[in-house]
XYZ file of C-alpha atoms in Angstrom:
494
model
C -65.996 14.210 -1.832
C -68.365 14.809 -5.232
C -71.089 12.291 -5.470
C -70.611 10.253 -8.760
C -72.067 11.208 -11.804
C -74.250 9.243 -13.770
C -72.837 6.320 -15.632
C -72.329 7.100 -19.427
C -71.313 5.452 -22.490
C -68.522 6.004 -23.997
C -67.581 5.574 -27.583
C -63.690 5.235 -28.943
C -62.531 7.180 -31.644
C -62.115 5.844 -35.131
C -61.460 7.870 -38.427
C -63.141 11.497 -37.159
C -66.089 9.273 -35.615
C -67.380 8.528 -32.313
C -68.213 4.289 -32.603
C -68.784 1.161 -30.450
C -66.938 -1.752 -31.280
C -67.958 -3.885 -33.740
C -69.061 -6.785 -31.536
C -70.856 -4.040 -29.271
C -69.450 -5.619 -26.382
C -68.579 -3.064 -23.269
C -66.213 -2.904 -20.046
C -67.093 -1.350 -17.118
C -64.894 0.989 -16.020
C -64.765 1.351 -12.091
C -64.022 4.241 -9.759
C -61.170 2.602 -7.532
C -61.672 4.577 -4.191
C -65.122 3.059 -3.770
C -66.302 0.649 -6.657
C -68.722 2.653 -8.380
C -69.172 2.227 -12.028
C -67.665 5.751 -13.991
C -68.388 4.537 -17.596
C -68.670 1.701 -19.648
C -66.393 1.357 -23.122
C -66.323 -0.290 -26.010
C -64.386 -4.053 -25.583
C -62.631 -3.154 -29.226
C -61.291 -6.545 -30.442
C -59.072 -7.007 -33.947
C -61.154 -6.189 -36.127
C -61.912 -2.883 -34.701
C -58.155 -2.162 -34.387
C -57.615 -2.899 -37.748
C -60.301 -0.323 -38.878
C -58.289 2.190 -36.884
C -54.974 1.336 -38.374
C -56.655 1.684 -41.943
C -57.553 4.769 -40.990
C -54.708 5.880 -39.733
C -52.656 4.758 -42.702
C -55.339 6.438 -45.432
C -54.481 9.580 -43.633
C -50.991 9.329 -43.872
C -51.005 7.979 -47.203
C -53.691 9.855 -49.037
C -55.200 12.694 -46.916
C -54.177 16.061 -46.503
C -52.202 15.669 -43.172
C -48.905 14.981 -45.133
C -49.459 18.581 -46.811
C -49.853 20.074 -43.675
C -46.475 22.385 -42.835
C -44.456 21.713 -39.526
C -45.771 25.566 -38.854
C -49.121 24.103 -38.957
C -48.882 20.877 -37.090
C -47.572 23.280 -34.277
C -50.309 25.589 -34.170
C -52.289 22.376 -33.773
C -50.573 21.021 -30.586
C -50.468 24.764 -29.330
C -54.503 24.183 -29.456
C -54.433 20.973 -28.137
C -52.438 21.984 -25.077
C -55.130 25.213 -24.857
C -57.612 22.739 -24.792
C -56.456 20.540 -22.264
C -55.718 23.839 -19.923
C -59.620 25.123 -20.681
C -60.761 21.404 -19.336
C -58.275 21.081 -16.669
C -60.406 20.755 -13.479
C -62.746 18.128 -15.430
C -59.623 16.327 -16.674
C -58.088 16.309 -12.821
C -61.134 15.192 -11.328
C -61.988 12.191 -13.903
C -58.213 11.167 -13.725
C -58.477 10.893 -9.633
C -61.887 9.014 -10.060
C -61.005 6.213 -12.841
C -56.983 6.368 -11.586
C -57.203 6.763 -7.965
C -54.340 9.259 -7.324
C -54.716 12.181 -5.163
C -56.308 15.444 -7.061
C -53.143 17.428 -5.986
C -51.541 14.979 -8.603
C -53.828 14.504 -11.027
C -54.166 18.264 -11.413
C -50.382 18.431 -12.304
C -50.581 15.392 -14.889
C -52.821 17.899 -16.270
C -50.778 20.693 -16.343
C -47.812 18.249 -17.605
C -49.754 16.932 -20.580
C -50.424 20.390 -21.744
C -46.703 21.250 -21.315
C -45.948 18.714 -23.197
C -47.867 19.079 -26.511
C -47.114 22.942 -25.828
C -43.499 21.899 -26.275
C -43.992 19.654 -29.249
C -45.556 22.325 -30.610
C -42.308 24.730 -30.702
C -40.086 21.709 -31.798
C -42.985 20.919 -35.195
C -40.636 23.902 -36.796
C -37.095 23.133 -35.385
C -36.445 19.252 -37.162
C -32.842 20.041 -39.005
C -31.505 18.099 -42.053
C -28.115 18.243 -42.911
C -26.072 19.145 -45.789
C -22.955 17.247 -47.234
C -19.921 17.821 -48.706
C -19.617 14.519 -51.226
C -16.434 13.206 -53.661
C -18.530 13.222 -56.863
C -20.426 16.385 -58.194
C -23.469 16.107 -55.966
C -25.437 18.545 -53.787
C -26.033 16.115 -51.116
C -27.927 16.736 -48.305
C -29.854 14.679 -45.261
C -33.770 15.405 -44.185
C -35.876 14.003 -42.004
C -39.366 12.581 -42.701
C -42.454 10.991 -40.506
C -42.119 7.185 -39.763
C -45.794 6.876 -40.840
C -48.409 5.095 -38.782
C -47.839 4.721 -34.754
C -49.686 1.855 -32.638
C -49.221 3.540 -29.215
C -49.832 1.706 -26.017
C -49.893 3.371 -22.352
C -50.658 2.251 -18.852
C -53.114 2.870 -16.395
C -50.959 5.148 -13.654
C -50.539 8.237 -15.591
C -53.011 7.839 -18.428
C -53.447 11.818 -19.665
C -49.611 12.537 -18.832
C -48.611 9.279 -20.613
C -50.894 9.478 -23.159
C -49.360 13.107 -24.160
C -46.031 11.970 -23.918
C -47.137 9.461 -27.055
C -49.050 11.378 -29.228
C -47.039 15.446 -28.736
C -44.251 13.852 -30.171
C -45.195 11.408 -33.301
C -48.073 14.382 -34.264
C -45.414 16.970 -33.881
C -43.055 15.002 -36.598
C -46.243 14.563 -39.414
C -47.090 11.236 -38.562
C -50.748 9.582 -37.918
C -51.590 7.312 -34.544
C -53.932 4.510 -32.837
C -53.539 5.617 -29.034
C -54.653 2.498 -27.056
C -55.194 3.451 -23.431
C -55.117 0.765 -20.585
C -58.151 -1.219 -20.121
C -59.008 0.072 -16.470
C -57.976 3.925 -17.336
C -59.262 4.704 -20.626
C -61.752 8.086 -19.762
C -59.103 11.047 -19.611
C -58.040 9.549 -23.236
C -61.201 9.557 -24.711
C -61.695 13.194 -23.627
C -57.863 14.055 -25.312
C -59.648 12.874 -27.971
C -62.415 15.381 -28.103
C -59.950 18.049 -27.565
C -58.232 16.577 -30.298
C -61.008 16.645 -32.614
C -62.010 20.001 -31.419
C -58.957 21.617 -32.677
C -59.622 20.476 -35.947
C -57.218 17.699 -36.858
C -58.150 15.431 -39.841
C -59.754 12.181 -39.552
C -57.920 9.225 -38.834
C -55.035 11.229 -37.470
C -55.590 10.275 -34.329
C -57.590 7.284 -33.563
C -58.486 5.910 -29.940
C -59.033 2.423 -29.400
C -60.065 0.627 -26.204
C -59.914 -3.171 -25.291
C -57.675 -5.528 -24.344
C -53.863 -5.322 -24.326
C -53.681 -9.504 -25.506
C -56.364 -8.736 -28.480
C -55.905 -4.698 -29.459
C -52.382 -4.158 -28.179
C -51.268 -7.383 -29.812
C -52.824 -6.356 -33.213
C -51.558 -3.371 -33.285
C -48.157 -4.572 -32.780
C -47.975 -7.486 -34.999
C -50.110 -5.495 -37.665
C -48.182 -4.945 -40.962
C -49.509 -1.389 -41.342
C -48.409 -0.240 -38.763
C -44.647 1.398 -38.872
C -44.222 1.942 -35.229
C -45.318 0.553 -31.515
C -44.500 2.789 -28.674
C -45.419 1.250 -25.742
C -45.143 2.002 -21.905
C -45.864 -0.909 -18.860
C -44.206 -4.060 -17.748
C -41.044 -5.690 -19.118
C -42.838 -8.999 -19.816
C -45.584 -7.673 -21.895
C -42.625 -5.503 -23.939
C -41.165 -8.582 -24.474
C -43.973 -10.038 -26.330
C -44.376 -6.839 -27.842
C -41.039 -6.937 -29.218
C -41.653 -10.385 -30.693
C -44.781 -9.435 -32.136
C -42.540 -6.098 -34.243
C -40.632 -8.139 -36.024
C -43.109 -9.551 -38.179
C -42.801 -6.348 -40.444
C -39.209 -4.897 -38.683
C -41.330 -2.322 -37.361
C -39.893 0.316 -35.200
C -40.094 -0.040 -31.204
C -39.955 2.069 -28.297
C -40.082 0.335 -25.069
C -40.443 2.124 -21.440
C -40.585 -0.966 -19.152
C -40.426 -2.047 -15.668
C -37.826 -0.911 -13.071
C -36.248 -1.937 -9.337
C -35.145 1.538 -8.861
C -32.334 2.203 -5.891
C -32.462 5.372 -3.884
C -28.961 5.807 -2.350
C -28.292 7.488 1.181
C -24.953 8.325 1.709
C -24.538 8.982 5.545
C -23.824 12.779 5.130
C -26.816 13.389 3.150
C -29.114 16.217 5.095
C -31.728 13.639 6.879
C -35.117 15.478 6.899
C -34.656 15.622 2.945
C -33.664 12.198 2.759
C -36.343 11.346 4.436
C -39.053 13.354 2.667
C -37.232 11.597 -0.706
C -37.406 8.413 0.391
C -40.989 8.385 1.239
C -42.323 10.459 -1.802
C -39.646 8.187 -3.750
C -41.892 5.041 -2.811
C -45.348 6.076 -1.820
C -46.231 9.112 -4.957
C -49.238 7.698 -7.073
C -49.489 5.024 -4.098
C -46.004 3.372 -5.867
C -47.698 2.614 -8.815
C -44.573 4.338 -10.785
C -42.332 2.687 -13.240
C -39.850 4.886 -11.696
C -40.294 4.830 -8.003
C -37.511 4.604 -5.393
C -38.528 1.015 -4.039
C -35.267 0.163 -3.112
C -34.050 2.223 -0.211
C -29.810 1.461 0.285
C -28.952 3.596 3.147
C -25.432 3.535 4.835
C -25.475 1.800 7.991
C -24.008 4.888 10.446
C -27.519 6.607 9.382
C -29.617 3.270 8.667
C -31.709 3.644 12.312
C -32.206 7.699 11.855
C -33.146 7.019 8.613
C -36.171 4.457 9.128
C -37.003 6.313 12.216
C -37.568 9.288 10.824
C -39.728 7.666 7.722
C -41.757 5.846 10.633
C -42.545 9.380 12.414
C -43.599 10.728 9.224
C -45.811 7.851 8.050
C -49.125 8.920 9.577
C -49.119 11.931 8.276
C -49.863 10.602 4.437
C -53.471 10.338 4.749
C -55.156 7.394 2.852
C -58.445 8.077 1.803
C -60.339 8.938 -2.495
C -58.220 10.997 -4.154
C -61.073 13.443 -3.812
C -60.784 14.305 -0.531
C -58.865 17.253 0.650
C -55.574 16.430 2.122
C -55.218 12.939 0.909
C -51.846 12.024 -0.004
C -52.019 8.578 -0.664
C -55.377 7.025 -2.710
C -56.247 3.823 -3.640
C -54.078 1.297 -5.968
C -55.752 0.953 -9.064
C -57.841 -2.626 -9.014
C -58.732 -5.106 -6.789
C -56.442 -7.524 -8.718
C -53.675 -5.537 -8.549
C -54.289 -4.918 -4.631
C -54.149 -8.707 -4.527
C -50.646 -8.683 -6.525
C -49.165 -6.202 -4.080
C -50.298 -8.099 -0.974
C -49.085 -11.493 -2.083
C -45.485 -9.998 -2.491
C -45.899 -8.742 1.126
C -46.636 -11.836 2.294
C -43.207 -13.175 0.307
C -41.158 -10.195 2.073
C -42.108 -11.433 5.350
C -41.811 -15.678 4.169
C -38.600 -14.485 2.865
C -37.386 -12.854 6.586
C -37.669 -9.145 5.758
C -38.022 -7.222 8.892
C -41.960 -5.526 8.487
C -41.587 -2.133 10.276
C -45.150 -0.718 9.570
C -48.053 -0.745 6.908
C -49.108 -4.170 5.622
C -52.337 -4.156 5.204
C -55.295 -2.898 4.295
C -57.067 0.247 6.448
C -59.657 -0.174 8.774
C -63.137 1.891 8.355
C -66.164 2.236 6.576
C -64.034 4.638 4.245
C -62.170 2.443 3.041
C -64.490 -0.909 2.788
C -65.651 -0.343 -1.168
C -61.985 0.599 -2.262
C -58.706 -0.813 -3.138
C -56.930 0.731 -0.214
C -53.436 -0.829 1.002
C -50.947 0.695 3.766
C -47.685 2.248 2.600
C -45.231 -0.382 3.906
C -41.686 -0.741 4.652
C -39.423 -3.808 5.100
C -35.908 -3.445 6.600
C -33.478 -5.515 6.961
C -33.786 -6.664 3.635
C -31.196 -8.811 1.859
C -30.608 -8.262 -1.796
C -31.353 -11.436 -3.042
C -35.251 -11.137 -1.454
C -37.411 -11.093 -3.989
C -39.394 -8.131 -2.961
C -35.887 -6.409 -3.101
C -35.561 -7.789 -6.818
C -39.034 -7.834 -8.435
C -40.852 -4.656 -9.102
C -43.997 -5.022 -6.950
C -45.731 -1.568 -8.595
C -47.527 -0.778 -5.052
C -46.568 1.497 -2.071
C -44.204 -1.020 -0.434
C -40.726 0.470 -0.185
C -37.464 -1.966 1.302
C -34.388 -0.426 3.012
C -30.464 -2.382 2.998
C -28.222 -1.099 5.062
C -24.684 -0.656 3.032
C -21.027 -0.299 4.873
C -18.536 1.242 1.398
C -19.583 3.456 -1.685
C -18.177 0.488 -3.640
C -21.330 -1.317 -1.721
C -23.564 0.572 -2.784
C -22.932 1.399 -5.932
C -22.454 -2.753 -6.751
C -26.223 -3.213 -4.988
C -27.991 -0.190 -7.033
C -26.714 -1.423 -10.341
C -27.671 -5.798 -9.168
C -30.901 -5.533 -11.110
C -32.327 -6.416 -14.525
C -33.396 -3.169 -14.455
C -31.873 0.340 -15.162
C -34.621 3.086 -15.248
C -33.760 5.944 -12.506
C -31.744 6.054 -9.427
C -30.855 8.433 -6.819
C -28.300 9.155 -5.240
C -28.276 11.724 -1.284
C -25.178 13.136 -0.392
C -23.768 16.646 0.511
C -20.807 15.678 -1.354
C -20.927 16.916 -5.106
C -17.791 15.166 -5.925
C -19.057 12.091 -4.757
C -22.605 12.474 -5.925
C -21.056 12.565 -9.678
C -18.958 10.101 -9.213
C -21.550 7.352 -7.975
C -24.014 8.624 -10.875
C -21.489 7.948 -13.387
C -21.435 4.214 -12.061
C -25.457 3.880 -12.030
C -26.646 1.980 -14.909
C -30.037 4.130 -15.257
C -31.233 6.277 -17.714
C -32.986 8.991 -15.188
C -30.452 9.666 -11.992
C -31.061 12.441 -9.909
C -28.959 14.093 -6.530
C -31.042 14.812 -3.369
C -34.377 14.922 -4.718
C -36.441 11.876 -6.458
C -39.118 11.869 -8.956
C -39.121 15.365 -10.769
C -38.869 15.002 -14.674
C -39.147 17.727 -17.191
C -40.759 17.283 -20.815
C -37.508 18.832 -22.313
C -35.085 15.809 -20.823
C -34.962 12.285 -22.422
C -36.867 9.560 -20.905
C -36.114 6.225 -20.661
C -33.905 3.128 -19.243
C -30.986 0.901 -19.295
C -30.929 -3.009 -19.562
C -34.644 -4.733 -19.366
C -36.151 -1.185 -18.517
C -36.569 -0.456 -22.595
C -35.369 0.552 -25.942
C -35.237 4.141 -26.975
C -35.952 7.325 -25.070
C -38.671 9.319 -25.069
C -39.554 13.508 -24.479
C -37.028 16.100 -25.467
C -34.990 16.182 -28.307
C -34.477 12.500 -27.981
C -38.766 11.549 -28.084
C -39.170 13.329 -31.453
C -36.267 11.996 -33.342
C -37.922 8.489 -32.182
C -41.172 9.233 -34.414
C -38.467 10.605 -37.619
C -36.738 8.577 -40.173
C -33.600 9.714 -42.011
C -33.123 9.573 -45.563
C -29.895 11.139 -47.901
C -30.779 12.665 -51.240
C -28.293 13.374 -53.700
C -28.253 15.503 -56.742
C -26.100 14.789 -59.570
C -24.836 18.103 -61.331
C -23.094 16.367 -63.970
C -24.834 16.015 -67.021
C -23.508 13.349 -69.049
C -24.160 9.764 -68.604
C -23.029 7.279 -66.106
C -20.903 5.421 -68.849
C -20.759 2.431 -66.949
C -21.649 0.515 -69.939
């Protein structure tokens, strides 16, 4: 493992310049695989935000970024994603270090975030209006403009990746942001936001603000400048979120919590179920909006099932993302750690059968981190509440079903309704249990892949809106009829 680096400063970016926050009050930001201290930020409170939404909105409003052609904005993005692709080891390694995950996926957040603004880049040219054919003697036709200024607010367990999926799309459709990274994970977005300035956008087109989600992420959502919050995390916090919108009807985008059920029908092929299940629960140590927590396996293959998960087990090696062959890395704070704990502690109150993992690992490489055991319950009863509230750790629970009816009835008894998956050699049944999931992201026998060309997002309490593809852009666009009148006499109304 790479001995850390000195511990720097870092600024946030406001209006084309590098600046502390106003009250020049800082955050240190830790390494989570052994404590040390990576950085220390700026603690921006309301003030500070509001100097990036100004900015944001002079740019819109009065600087040359609303002259600049869809052609152009591409090019831009195309440079952006170059960028990101020249600084990709640095990116991977400070993404392990201030996230946790394992370099292996940190290195292909990297590569996604690249995709990603390289596909925003091609779409820049490809927004379509519509023509009309109107009753009165009009040429009427449809086009589609920039919402304006975006508050945009994303978590700490894929901050580059998430981070990309915010900005590609509302820079690709003309309009200006204020990116707000998670306190705990801010470094990879301050370094998308030298590539950003790098590539020559203008100022304030692009503005990164770091501090608190109650003081920064509130402002920017309740702020009356602001035309748009996007914002990724927990379903509680996009609840207050919400509430704060309304205060100007501003538009919302909302990727929130899930319960997600991974479905094993007993003909599915087991080694692959098996491989699914596990990377399902335990990728990015769990800490995944849209992991596979909830295992529903039918009972004829239930005890294959968890055996074979238990035999595979050891071989995902805890240890700093760093290392080579680590599979599984630390969760991302000691608070959190705490969070995940206390709900295994409620899965065994609660009667949940604890088949392995638990607790923390033993050793002096593990001592300064947040390290926690991937975990599995069985047994569990649907009305547990680790089977019902997301935990967002590397703790996975497994119910046994009997009928398809079953199962299908226990995927879809959450609040939630992000992703699902469903195992079976069966392609007649697979699409007819995924028509009956109430999830925005299914898949059939694999779990986790998604593509920056598909639409992202959930059902029920999981959000509003989708986001990447066709789908993300349209959510940064608003629609607006013209209509000429080619007859040229008056009205004569009156």
């Amino acid at each position: 493992m790479k001995t850390a680096a000195a511990v720097k400063t870092c600024d946030m970016l406001i209006n084309g310049k590098w600046v502390q926050a106003r009250s020049g009050e800082t955050r240190e930001i830790l390494d989570p695989g052994n404590g040390e201290v990576l950085a220390r930020v700026p603690r921006a409170d309301r003030e500070d935000v509001r100097d990036a939404v100004k900015a944001a909105r002079d740019a819109f409003d009065k600087g040359p970024w609303r002259k600049t052609t869809a052609l152009e904005r591409g090019k831009l993005l195309f440079k952006i994603a170059d960028g990101i692709r020249a600084h990709g080891k640095m990116l991977a390694e400070l993404e392990t270090r201030n996230n946790g995950k394992p370099l292996a996926e940190a290195e292909f957040d990297v590569a996604d975030a690249a995709n990603c603004f390289e596909f925003y880049g091609g779409l820049a040219t490809k927004i379509h209006g519509e023509t009309m054919q109107v009753p009165a003697n009009s040429v009427s036709f449809v086009v589609r403009e920039p919402l304006g200024v975006c508050g945009q607010i994303i978590p700490w367990n894929y901050p580059l990746m998430m981070g990309a999926w915010k900005l590609a799309p509302a820079l690709a459709a003309g309009n200006t942001c204020i990116l707000k990274p998670a306190e705990v994970t801010p470094l990879t977005a301050l370094e998308l936001g030298r590539i950003i300035q790098e590539v020559g956008l203008p100022p304030g087109v692009v503005n990164i603000v770091t501090g608190p989600g109650p003081v920064a992420g509130d402002e920017l959502a309740a702020n009356h400048q602001v035309d748009k919050v996007a914002f990724t995390g927990g379903t509680q916090t996009g609840r207050k979120i919400m509430s704060a919108a309304t205060g100007n009807v501003k538009r919302v985008t909302l990727e929130l919590g899930g319960k997600n059920p991974n479905v094993v029908f007993a003909d599915a092929d087991l080694e692959a179920a098996v491989d699914g299940a596990l990377f399902g629960a335990f990728a990015n140590q769990g800490e995944v909006c849209s992991a596979g927590s909830r295992l529903l396996v039918e009972r004829s293959m239930h005890k294959a099932l968890v055996d074979g998960m238990l035999k595979k087990i050891p071989r995902i090696k805890l240890g700093h993302g760093l290392e080579s062959g680590v599979k599984m890395g630390p969760l991302v704070s000691a608070s959190h750690r705490e969070t995940v704990e206390s709900y295994i502690q409620i899965g065994k109150q609660e009667g949940a059968k604890l088949v392995c993992g638990g607790k923390r690992p033993q050793g002096a490489a593990f001592a300064k981190g947040n390290f926690l055991e991937p975990t599995i319950f069985d047994d569990v009863k649907p009305a547990m509440r680790v089977s019902r509230e997301e935990i967002f750790g590397p703790v996975l629970t497994v119910t046994p079903f009997d009928t398809e009816e079953e199962a299908i009835r226990l995927a879809n008894d959450t609040e939630y309704g992000l992703a699902a998956a469903v195992w079976t050699k069966n392609v007649t049944r697979a699409l007819r249990v995924v028509g009956q999931l109430r999830a925005g992201i299914t898949w059939v026998n694999t779990y986790h892949p998604t593509y920056n060309e598909l639409p992202w997002g959930g059902y029920k309490q999981s959000g509003i809106g989708r986001e990447l593809g066709l789908y993300g852009i349209e959510a940064y666009l608003e629609t607006k009829q013209v209509n000429i009148n080619l007859d040229e006499t008056p009205i004569g109304w009156y």
